[in-house]
Short mmCIF file of C-alpha atoms and ligand atoms in Angstrom, two decimals:
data_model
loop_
_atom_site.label_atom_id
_atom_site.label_comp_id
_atom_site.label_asym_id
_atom_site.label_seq_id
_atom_site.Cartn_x
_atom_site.Cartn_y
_atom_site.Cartn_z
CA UNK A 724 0.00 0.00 0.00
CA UNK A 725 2.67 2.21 0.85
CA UNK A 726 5.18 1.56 -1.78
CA UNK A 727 2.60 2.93 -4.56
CA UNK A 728 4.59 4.72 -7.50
CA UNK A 729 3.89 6.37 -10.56
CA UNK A 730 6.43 7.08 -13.19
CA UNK A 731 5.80 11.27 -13.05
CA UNK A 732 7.94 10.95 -16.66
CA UNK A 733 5.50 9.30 -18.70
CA UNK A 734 2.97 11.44 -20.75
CA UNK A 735 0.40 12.96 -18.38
CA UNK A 736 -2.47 11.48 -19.63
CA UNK A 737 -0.89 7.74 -18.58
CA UNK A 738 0.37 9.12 -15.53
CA UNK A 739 -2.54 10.63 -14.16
CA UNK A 740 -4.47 6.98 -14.98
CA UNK A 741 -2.05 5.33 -13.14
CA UNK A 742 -2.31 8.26 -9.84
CA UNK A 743 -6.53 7.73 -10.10
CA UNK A 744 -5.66 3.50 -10.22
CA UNK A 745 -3.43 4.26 -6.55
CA UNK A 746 -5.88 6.92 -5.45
CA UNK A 747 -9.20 4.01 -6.12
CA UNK A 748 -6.95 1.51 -4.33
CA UNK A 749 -6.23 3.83 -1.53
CA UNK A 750 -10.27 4.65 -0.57
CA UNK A 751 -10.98 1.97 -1.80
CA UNK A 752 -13.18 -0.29 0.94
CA UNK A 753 -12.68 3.28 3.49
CA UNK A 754 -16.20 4.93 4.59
CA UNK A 755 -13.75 7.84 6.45
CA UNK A 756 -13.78 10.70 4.08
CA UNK A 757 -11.55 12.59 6.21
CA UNK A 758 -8.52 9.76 6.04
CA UNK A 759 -9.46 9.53 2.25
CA UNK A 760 -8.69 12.91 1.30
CA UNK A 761 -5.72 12.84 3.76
CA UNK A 762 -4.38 9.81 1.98
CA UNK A 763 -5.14 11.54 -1.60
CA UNK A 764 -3.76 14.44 -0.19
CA UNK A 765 -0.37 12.88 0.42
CA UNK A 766 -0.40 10.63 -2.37
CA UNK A 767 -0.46 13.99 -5.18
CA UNK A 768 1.81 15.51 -3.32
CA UNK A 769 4.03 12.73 -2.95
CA UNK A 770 3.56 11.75 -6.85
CA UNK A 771 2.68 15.03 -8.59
CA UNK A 772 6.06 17.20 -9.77
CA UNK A 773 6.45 20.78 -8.61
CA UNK A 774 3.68 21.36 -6.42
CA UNK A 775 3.84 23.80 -3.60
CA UNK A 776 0.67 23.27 -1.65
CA UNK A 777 -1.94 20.12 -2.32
CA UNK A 778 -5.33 19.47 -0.86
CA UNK A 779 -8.61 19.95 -0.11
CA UNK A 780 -11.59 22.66 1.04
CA UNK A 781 -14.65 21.51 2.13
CA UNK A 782 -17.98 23.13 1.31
CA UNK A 783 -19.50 23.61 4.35
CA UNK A 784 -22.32 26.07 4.33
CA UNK A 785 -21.92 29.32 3.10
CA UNK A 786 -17.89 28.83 2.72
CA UNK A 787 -14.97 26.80 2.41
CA UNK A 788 -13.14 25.10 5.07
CA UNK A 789 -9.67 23.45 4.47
CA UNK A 790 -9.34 20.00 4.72
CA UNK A 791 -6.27 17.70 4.63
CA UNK A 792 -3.38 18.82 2.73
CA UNK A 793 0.34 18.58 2.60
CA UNK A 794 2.34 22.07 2.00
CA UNK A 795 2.59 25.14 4.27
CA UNK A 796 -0.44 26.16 6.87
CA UNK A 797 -3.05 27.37 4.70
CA UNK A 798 -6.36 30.06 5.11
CA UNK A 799 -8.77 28.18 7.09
CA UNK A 800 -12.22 29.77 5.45
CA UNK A 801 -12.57 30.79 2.17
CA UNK A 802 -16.46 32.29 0.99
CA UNK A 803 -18.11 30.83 -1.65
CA UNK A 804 -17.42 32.73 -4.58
CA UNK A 805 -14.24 33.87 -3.23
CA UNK A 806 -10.59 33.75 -5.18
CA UNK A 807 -9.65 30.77 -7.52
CA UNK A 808 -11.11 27.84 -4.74
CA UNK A 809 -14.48 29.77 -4.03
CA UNK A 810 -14.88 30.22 -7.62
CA UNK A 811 -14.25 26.57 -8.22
CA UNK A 812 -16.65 25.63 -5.66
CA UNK A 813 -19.43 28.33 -6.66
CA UNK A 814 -19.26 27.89 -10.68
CA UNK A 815 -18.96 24.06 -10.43
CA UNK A 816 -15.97 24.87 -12.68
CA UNK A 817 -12.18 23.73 -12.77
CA UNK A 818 -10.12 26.75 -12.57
CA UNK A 819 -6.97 26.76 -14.37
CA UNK A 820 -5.01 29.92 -13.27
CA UNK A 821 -1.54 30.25 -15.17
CA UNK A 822 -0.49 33.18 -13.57
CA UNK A 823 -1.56 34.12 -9.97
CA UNK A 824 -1.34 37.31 -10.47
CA UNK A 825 -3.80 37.82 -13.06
CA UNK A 826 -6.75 36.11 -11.35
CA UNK A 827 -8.78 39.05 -9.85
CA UNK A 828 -9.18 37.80 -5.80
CA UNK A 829 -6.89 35.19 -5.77
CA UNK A 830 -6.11 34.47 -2.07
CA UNK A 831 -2.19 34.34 -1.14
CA UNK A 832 -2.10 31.39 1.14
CA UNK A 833 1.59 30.56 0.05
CA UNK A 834 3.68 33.31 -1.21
CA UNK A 835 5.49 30.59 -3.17
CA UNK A 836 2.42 30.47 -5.69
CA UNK A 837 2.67 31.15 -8.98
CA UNK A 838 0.12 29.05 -10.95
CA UNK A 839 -2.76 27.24 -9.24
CA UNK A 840 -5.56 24.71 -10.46
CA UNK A 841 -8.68 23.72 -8.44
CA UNK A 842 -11.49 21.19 -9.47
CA UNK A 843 -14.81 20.56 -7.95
CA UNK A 844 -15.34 17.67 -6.07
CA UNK A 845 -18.92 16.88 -6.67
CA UNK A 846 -21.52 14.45 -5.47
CA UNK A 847 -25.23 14.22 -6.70
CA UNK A 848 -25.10 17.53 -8.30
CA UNK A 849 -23.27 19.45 -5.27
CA UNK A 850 -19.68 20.68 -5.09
CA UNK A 851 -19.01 18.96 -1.65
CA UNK A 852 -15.42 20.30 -1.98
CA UNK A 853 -12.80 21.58 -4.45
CA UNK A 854 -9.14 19.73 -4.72
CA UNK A 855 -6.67 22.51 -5.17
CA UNK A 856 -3.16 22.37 -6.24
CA UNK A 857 -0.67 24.90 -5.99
CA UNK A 858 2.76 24.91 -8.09
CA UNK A 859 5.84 27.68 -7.75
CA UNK A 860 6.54 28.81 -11.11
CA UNK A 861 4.19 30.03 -13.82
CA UNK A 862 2.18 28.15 -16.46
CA UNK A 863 2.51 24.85 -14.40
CA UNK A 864 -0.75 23.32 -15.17
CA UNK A 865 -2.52 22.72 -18.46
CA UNK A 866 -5.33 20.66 -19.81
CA UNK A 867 -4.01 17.33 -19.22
CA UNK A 868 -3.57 17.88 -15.61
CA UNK A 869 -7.26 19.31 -15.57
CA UNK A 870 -8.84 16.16 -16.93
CA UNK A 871 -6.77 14.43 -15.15
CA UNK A 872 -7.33 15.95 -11.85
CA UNK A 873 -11.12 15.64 -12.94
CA UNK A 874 -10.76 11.82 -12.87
CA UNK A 875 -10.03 12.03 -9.71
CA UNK A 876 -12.49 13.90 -8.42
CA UNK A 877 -15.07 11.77 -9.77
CA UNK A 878 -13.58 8.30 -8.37
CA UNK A 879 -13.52 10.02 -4.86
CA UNK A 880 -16.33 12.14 -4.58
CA UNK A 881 -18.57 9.21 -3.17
CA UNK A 882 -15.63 8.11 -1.17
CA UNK A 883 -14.75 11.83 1.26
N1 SME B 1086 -5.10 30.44 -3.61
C1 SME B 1086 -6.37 29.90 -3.17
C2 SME B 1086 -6.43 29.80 -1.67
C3 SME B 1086 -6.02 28.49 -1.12
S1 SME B 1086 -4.35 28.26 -1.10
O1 SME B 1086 -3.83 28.35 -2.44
C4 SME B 1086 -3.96 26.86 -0.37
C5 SME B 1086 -7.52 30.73 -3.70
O2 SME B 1086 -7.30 31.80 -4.28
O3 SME B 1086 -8.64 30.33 -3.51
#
């Protein structure tokens, strides 16, 4: 269970089959949805390159509420609506952000942040919560790690 490893050098599309496979086998059989996202937590971070911050927020009423994560101490409550993870969470829609800086109301949680990408976690037609992932240089993300990052969602959402 432990020694789970993904080749990060293989095209992304392969790769990020292979890190939903680990993540299905990891919740797999699990009704705790907090150790589930703390295990899926730690499992991109340990197996996704360049990331500065990687986790979850919760929707939980009006707002967002972090969840597990591995990276630096991060904003506790985030509105609904509010920078690229409230906007995630209140469109329904993945937010690929190339350059912090030019997302109007992007929340610094880690100076170190330079592109971000969040996906909706949802279940029966809710966002329940939003996955974020935080890298330190520019441009980090693209469309492959979206979909990817999307397949993820799905196989956990009934699982956290
Ligand atoms: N940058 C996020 C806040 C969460 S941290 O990146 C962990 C945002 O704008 O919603």
């Amino acid at each position: 269970m432990y020694g789970l490893s993904v080749d990060p050098a293989q095209p992304k599309p392969q790769f990020y089959r292979e890190l939903v496979t680990a993540a299905d086998a990891l919740t797999a059989g699990e009704s705790d949805g907090i150790a589930n996202m703390a295990n899926v937590a730690a499992l991109l971070w340990q197996l996704v390159p360049e990331l500065n911050w990687a986790g979850f927020y919760r929707a939980i009423g009006e707002e967002l509420v972090l969840g597990p994560f591995c990276g630096k101490p991060a904003c506790i409550r985030i509105a609904w609506g509010q920078g690229v993870c409230g906007t995630a969470a209140a469109t329904g829609e993945s937010q690929l952000v190339g350059n912090v800086n030019d997302f109007s109301g992007h929340i610094a949680c880690d100076a170190d942040s330079r592109s971000e990408l969040v996906v909706p976690v949802m279940r029966d037609g809710a966002v329940i919560a939003v996955i974020d992932l935080d890298a330190p240089r520019t441009a980090r993300f693209d469309e492959d790690d979206r979909a990817g990052i999307e397949g993820l969602a799905h196989i956990i959402a009934s699982r956290i």
